[in-house]
mmCIF file of C-alpha atoms and ligand atoms in Angstrom:
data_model
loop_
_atom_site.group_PDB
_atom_site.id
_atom_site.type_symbol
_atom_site.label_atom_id
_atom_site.label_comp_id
_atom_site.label_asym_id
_atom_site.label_seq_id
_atom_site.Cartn_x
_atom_site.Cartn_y
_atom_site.Cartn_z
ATOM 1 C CA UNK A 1 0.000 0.000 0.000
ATOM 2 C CA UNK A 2 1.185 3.379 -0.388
ATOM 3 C CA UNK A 3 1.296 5.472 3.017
ATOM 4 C CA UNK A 4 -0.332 8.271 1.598
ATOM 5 C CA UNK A 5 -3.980 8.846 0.679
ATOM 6 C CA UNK A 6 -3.238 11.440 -2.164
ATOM 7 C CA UNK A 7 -1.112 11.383 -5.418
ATOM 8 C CA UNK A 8 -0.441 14.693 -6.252
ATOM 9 C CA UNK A 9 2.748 15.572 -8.111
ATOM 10 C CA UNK A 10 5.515 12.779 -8.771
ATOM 11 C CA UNK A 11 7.803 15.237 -6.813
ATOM 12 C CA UNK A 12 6.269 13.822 -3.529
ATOM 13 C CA UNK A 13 6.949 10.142 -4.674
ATOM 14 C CA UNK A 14 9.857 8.441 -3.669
ATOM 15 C CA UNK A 15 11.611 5.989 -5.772
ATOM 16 C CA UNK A 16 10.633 2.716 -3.909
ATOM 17 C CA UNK A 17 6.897 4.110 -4.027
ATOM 18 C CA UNK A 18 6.919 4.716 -7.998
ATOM 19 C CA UNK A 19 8.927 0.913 -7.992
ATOM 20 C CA UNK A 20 5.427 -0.331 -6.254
ATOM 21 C CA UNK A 21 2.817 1.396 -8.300
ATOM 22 C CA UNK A 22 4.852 -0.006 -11.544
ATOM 23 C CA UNK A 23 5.081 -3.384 -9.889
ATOM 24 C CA UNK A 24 1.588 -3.660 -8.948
ATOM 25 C CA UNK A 25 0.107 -2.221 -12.185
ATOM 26 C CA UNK A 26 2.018 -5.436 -13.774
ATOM 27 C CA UNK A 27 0.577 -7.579 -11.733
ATOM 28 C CA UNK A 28 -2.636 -6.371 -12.539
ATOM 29 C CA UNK A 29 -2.427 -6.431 -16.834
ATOM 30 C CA UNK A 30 -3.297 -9.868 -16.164
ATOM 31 C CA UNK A 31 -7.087 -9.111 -14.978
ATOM 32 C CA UNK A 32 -7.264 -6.913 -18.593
ATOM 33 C CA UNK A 33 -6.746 -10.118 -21.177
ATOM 34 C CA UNK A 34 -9.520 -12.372 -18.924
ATOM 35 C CA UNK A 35 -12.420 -12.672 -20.516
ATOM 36 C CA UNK A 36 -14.044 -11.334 -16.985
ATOM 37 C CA UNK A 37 -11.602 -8.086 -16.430
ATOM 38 C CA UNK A 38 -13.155 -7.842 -13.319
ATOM 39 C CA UNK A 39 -11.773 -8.148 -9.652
ATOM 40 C CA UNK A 40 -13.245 -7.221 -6.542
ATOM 41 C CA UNK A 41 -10.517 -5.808 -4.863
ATOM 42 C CA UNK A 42 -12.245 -1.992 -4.462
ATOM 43 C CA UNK A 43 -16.212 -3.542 -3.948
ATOM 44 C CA UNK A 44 -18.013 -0.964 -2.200
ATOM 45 C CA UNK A 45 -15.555 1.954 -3.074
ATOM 46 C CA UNK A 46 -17.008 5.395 -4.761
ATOM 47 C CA UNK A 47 -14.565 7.233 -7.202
ATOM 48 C CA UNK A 48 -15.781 10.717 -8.464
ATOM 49 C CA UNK A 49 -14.535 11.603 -11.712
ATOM 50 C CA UNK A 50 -14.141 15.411 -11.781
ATOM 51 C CA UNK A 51 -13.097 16.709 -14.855
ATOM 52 C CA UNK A 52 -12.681 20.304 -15.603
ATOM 53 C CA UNK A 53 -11.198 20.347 -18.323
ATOM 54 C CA UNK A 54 -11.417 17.844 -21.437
ATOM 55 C CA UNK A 55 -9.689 14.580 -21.508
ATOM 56 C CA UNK A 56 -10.228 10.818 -23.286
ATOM 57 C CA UNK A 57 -7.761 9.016 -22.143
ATOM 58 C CA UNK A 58 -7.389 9.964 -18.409
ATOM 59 C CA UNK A 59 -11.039 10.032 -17.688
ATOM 60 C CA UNK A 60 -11.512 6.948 -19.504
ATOM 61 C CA UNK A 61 -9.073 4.661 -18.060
ATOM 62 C CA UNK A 62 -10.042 6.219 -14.316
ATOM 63 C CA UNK A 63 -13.447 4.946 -14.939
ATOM 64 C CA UNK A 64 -12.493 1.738 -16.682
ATOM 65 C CA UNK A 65 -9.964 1.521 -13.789
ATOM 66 C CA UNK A 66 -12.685 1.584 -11.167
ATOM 67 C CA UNK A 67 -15.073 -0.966 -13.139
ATOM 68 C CA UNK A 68 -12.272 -3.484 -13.138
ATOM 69 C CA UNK A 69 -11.682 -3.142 -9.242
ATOM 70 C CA UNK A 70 -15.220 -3.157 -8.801
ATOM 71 C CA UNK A 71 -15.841 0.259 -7.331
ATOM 72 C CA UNK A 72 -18.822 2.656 -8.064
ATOM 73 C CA UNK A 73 -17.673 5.532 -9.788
ATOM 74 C CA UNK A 74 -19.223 8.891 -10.977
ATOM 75 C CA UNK A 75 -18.559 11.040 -13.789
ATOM 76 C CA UNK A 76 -18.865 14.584 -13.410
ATOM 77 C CA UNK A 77 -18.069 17.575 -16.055
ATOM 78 C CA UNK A 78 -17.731 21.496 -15.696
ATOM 79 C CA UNK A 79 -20.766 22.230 -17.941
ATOM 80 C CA UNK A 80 -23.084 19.629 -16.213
ATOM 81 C CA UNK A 81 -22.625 20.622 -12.545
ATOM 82 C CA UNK A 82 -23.095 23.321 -10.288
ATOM 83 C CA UNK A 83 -19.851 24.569 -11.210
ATOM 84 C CA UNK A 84 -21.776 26.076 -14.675
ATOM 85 C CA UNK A 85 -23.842 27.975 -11.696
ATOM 86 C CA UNK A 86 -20.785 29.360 -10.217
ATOM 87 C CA UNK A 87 -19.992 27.109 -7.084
ATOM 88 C CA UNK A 88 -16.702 27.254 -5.778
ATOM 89 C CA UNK A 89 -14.130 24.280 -6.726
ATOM 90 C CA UNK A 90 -13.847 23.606 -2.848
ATOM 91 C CA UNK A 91 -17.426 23.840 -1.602
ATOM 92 C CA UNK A 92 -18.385 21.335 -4.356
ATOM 93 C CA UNK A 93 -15.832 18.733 -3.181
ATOM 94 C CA UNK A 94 -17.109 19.608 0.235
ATOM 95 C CA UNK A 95 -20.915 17.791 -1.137
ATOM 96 C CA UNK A 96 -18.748 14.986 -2.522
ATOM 97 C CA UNK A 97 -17.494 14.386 0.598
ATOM 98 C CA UNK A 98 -20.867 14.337 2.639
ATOM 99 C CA UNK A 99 -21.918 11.664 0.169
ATOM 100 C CA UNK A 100 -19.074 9.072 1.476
ATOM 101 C CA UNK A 101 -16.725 9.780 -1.704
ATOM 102 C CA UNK A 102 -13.679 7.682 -0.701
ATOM 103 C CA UNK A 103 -11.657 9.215 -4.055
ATOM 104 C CA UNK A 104 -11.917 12.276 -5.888
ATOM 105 C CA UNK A 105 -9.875 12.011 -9.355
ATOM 106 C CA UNK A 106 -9.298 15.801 -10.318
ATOM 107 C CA UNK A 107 -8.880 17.822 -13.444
ATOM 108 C CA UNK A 108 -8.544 21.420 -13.681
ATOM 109 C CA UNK A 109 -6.979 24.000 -15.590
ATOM 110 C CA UNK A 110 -5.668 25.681 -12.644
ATOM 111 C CA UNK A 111 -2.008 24.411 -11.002
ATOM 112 C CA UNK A 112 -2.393 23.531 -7.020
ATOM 113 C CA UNK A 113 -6.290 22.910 -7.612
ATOM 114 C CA UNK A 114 -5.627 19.213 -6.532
ATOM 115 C CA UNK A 115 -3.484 20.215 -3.620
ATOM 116 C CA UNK A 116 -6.177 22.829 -2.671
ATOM 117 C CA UNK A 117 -8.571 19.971 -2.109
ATOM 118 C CA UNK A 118 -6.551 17.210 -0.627
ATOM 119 C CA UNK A 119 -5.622 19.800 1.929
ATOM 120 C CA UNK A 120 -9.419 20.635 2.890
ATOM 121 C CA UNK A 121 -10.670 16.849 2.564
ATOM 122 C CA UNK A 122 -10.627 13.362 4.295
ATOM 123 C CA UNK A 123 -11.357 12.714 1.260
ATOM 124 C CA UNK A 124 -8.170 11.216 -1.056
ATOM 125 C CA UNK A 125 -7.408 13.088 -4.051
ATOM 126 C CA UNK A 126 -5.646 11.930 -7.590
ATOM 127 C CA UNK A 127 -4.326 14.990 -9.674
ATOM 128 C CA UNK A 128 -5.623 14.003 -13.344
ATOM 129 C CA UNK A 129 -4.033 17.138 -14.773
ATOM 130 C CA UNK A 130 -3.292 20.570 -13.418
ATOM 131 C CA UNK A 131 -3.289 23.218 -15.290
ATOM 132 C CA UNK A 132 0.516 23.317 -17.138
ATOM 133 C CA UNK A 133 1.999 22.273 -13.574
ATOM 134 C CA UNK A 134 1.535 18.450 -13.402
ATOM 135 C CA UNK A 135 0.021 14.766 -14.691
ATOM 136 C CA UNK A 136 1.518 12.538 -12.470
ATOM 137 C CA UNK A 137 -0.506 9.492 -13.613
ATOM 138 C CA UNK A 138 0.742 10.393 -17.028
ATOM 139 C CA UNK A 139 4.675 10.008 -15.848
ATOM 140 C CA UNK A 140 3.481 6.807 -14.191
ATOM 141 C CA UNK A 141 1.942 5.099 -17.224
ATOM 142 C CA UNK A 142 4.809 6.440 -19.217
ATOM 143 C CA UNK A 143 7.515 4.910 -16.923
ATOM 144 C CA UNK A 144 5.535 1.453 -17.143
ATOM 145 C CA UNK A 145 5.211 1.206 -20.837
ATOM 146 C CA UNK A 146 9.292 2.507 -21.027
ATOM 147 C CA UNK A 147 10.068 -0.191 -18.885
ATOM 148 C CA UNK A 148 8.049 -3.100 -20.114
ATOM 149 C CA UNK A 149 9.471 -2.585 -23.215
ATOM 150 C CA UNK A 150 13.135 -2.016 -22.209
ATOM 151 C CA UNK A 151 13.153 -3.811 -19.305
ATOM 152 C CA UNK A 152 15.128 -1.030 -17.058
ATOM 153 C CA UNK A 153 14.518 2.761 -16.307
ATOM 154 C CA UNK A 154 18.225 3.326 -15.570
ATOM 155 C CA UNK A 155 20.682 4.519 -17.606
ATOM 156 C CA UNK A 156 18.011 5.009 -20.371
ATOM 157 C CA UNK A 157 18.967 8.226 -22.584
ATOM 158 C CA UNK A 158 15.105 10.219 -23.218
ATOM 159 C CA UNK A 159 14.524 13.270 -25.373
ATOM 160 C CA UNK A 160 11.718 15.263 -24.506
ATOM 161 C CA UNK A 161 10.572 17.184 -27.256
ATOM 162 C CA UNK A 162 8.519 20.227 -28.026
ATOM 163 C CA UNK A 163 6.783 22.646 -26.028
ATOM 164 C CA UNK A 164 8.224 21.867 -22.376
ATOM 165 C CA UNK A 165 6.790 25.440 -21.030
ATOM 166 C CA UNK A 166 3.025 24.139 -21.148
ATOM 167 C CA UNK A 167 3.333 20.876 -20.995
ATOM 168 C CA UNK A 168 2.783 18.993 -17.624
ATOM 169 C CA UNK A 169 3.552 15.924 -18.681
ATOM 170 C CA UNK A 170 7.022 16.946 -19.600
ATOM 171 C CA UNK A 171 6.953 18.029 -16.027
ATOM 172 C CA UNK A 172 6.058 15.168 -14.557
ATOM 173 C CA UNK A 173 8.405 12.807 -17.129
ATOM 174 C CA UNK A 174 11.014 14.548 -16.154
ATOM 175 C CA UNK A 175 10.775 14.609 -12.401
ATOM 176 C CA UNK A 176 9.688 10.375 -13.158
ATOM 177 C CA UNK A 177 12.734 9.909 -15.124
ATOM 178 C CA UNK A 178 14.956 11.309 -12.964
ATOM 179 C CA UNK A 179 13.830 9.634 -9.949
ATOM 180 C CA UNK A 180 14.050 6.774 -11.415
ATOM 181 C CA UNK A 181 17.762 6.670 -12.742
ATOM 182 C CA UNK A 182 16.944 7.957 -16.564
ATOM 183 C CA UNK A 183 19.103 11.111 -18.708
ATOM 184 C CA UNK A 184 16.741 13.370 -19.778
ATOM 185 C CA UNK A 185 17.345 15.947 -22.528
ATOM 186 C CA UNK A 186 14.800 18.807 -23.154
ATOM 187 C CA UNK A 187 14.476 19.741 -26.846
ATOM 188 C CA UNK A 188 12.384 22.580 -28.340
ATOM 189 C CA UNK A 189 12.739 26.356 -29.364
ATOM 190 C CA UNK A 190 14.155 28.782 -26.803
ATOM 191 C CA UNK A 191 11.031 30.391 -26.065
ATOM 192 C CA UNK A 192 9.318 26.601 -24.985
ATOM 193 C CA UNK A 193 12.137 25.651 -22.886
ATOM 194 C CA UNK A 194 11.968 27.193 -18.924
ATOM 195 C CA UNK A 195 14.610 28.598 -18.234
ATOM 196 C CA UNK A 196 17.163 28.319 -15.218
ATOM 197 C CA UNK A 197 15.912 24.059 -15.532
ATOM 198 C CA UNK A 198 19.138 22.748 -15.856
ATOM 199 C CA UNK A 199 19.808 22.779 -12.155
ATOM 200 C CA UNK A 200 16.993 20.062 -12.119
ATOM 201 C CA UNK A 201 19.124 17.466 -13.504
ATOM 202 C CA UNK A 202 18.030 17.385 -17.254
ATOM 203 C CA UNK A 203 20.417 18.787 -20.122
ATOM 204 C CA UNK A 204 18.720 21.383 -22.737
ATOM 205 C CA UNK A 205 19.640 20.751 -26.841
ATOM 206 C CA UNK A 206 17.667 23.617 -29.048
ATOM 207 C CA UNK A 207 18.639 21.643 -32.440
ATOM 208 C CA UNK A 208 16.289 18.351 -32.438
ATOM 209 C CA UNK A 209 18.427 16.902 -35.190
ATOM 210 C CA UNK A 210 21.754 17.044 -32.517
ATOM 211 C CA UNK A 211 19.456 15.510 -30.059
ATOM 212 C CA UNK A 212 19.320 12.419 -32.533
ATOM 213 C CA UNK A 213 22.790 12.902 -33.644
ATOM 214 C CA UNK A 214 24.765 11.567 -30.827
ATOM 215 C CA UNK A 215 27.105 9.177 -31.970
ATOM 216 C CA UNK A 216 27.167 6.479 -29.094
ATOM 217 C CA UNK A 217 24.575 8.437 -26.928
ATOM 218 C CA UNK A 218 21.688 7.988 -29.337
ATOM 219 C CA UNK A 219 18.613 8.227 -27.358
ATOM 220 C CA UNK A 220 16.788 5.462 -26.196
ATOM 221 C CA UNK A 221 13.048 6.854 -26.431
ATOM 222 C CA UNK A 222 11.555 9.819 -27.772
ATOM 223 C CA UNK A 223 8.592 11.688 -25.880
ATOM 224 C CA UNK A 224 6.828 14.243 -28.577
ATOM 225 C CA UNK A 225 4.942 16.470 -26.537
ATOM 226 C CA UNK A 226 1.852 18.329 -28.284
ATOM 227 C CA UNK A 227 1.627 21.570 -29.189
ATOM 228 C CA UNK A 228 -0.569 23.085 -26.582
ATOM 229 C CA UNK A 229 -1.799 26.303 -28.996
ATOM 230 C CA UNK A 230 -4.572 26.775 -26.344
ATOM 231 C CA UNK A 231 -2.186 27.444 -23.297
ATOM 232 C CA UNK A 232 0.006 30.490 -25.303
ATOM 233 C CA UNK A 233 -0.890 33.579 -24.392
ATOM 234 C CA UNK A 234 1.501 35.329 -26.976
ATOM 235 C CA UNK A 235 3.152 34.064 -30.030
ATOM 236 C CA UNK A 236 5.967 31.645 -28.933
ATOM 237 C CA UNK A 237 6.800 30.187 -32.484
ATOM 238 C CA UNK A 238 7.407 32.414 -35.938
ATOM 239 C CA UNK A 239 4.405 29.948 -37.531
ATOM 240 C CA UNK A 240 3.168 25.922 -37.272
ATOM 241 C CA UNK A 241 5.522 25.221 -40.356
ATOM 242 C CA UNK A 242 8.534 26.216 -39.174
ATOM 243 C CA UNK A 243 7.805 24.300 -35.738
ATOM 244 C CA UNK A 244 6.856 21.179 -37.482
ATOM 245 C CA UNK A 245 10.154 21.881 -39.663
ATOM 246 C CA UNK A 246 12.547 22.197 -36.663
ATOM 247 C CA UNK A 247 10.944 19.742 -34.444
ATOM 248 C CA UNK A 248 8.689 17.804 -35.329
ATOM 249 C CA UNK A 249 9.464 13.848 -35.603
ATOM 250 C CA UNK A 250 9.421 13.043 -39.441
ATOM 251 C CA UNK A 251 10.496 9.397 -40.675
ATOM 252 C CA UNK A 252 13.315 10.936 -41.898
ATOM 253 C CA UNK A 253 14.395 12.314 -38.606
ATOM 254 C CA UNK A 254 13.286 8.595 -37.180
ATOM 255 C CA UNK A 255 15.889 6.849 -39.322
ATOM 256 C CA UNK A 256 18.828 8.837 -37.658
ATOM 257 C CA UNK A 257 17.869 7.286 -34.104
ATOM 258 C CA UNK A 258 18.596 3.999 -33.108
ATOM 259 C CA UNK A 259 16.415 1.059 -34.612
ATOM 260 C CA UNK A 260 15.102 0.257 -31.503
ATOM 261 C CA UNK A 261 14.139 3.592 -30.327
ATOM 262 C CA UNK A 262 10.482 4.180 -28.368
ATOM 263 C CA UNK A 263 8.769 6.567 -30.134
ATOM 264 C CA UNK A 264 6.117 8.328 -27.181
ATOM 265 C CA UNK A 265 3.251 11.010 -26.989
ATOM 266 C CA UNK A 266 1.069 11.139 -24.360
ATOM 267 C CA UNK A 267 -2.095 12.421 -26.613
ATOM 268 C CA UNK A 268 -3.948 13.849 -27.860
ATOM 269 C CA UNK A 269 -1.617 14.036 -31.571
ATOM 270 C CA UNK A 270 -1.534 16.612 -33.465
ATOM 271 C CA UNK A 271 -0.525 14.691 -36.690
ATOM 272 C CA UNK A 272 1.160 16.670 -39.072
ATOM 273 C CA UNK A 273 2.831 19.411 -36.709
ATOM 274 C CA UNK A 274 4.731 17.579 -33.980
ATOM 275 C CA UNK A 275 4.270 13.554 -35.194
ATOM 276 C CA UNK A 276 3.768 12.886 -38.971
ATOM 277 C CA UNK A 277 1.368 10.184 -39.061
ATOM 278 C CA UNK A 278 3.668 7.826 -40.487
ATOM 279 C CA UNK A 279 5.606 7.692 -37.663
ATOM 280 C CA UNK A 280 3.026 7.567 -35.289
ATOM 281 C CA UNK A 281 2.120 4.941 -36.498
ATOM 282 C CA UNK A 282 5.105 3.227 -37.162
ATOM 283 C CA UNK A 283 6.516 0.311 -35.499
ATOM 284 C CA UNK A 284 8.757 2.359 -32.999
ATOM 285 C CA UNK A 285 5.453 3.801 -31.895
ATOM 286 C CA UNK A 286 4.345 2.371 -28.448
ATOM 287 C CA UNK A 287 2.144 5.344 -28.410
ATOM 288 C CA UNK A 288 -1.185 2.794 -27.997
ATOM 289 C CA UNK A 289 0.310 1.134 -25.356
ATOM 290 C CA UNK A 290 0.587 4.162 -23.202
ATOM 291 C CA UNK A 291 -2.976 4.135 -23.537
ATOM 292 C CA UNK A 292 -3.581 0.245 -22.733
ATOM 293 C CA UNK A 293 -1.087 0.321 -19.953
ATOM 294 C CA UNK A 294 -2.375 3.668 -18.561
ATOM 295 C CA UNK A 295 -5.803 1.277 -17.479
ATOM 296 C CA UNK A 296 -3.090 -0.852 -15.360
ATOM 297 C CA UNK A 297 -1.456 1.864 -13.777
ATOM 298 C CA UNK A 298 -4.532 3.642 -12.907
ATOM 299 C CA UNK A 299 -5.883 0.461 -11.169
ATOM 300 C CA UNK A 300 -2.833 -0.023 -9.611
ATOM 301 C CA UNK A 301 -3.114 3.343 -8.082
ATOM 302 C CA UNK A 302 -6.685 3.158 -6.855
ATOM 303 C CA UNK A 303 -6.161 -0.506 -5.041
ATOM 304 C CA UNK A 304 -2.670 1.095 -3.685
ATOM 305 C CA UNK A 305 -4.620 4.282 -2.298
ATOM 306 C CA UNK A 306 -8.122 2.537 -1.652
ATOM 307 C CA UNK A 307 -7.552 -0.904 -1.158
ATOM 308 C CA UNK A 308 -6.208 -1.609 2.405
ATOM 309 C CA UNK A 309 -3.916 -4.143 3.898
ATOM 310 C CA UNK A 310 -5.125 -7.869 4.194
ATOM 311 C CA UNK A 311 -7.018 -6.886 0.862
ATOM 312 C CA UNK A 312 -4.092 -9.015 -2.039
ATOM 313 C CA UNK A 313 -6.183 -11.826 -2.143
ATOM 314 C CA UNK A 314 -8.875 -9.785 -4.113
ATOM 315 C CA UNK A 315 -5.946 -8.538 -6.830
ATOM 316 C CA UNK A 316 -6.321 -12.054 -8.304
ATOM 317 C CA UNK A 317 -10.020 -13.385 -7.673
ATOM 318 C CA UNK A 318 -12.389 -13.146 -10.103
ATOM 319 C CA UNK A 319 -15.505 -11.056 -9.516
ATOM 320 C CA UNK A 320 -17.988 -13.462 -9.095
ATOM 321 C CA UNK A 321 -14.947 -16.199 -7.164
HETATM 322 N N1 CP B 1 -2.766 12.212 -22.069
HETATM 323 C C1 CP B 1 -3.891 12.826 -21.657
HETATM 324 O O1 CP B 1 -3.954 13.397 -20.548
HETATM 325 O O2 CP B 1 -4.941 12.717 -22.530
HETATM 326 P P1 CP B 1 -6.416 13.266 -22.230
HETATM 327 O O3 CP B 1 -6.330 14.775 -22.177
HETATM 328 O O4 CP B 1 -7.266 12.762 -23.349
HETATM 329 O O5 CP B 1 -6.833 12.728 -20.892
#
């Protein structure tokens, strides 16, 4: 179990905690090819889904997450709730609570939105996405598919490409990687890279195609982030086509890297600017497994925060054992 009953950032986790979720969601991609995918290690567990902002993937895997484990869950949007009428963030979570909630799983646009309720509730919280500060389920499922496929985190050389400013998943990756062992590189225009980073342990390239270049020290996976037009308040590129030109991850860019490089994006694509669809769907692509394994890892995350001690048994009976 994890001693905790929020995930908030991956800055909070230590390395042995990350080590369990990733071991645990493993364990658990076992219930997802039954013909039952259905355990019922979280019966008589509520999950709200709260989702400010949109999302496919990380609302859908939450919920499909919860259905496996066998807990209730709710879905609730923006537009559709009280929020639309102008209740506060807070006192909303507040009515969650006084209907027995046991998890909240929170989206938002703002940063510290999760952290505002975990601090204010009994209730535990999951950060689904806040605002350009953190997705630390994201890094999570991202860590699990990197090392399923190459069997280690450490030592592993990742580029991180694209617009690092808005993006918390690059966040998140990179605070994941480094915890667990990985060399991270940051590439992407000037203007999309933080500045003063460094000091955090990653290394900063501006020229994508000397990212790739690197003799011996070819990188090992790839993370394109998306271009996140929405979050720029002022004009941080010249234009799309000169973006795509300098960094976005053509095949003939892919040929340069090693053959058996992982070629990552956390979704949604925007083909054509950052990922030509070629390569995205290529065989270096593991981009659908993110999305597979991101089920796993969510599960694992739920039973670790929900589930209770004296509870394994249920991991591996079937629902109706
Ligand atoms: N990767 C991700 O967070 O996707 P969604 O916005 O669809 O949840």
């Amino acid at each position: 179990m994890l001693k905790r009953k929020d995930l908030l950032s991956i800055t909070e986790l230590a390395p042995d905690e990350i080590t369990t979720i990733l071991d645990t969601a493993e364990s658990l991609t076992q219930v997802m090819t039954r013909d039952i995918k259905k355990v019922p290690a979280l019966r008589g567990k509520t999950v709200i889904n709260l989702f400010v902002e949109p999302s496919t993937r990380t609302r859908t895997s939450f919920e499909l997450a919860a259905k496996r484990l066998s807990a209730d869950i709710v879905n609730i949007t923006s537009s559709a709730s009280s929020l639309a009428k102008g209740e506060g963030l807070l006192d909303m979570a507040k009515n969650l609570e006084a209907m027995r909630a046991d998890l909240i799983v929170l989206r938002h646009p703002a940063a510290g939105a999760p952290h505002l309720l975990a601090k204010a509730l009994r209730t535990g919280v999951i950060n689904a996405g806040d605002g350009a500060h953190e997705h630390p389920t994201q890094a999570l499922l991202d860590l699990f598919t990197i090392r399923e496929r190459k069997k280690t985190l450490s030592g592993l050389r990742v580029l991180l490409v694209g617009d690092i400013l808005h993006s918390r998943v690059a966040r998140s990756d990179m605070h994941a990687l480094r915890k667990m062992g990985a060399q991270v590189t940051l590439v992407g225009p000037a203007t999309m890279i933080p500045r003063g980073i460094e000091p955090w342990g990653v290394q900063v390239e501006y020229d994508f195609d000397k990212a790739l270049d690197r003799g011996e020290q070819k990188p090992d996976v790839i993370i394109m982030l998306r271009l996140q037009l929405e979050r720029q308040e002022k004009a941080f590129i010249p234009s799309i086509r000169e973006y795509s030109k300098l960094f976005g991850l053509t095949m003939a860019r892919l040929r340069r890297a090693a053959p058996d490089v992982l070629v990552m994006h956390p979704g949604p694509m925007n083909r054509g600017i950052e990922i030509s669809p070629d390569v995205a769907d290529s065989l270096s692509s593991v981009i659908l497994d993110q999305v597979t394994n991101g089920v796993a890892v969510r599960m694992a995350l739920l039973y670790l925060l929900m589930g209770g001690k004296g509870n394994e048994s249920s991991l591996s009976r079937r629902k109706d054992d």
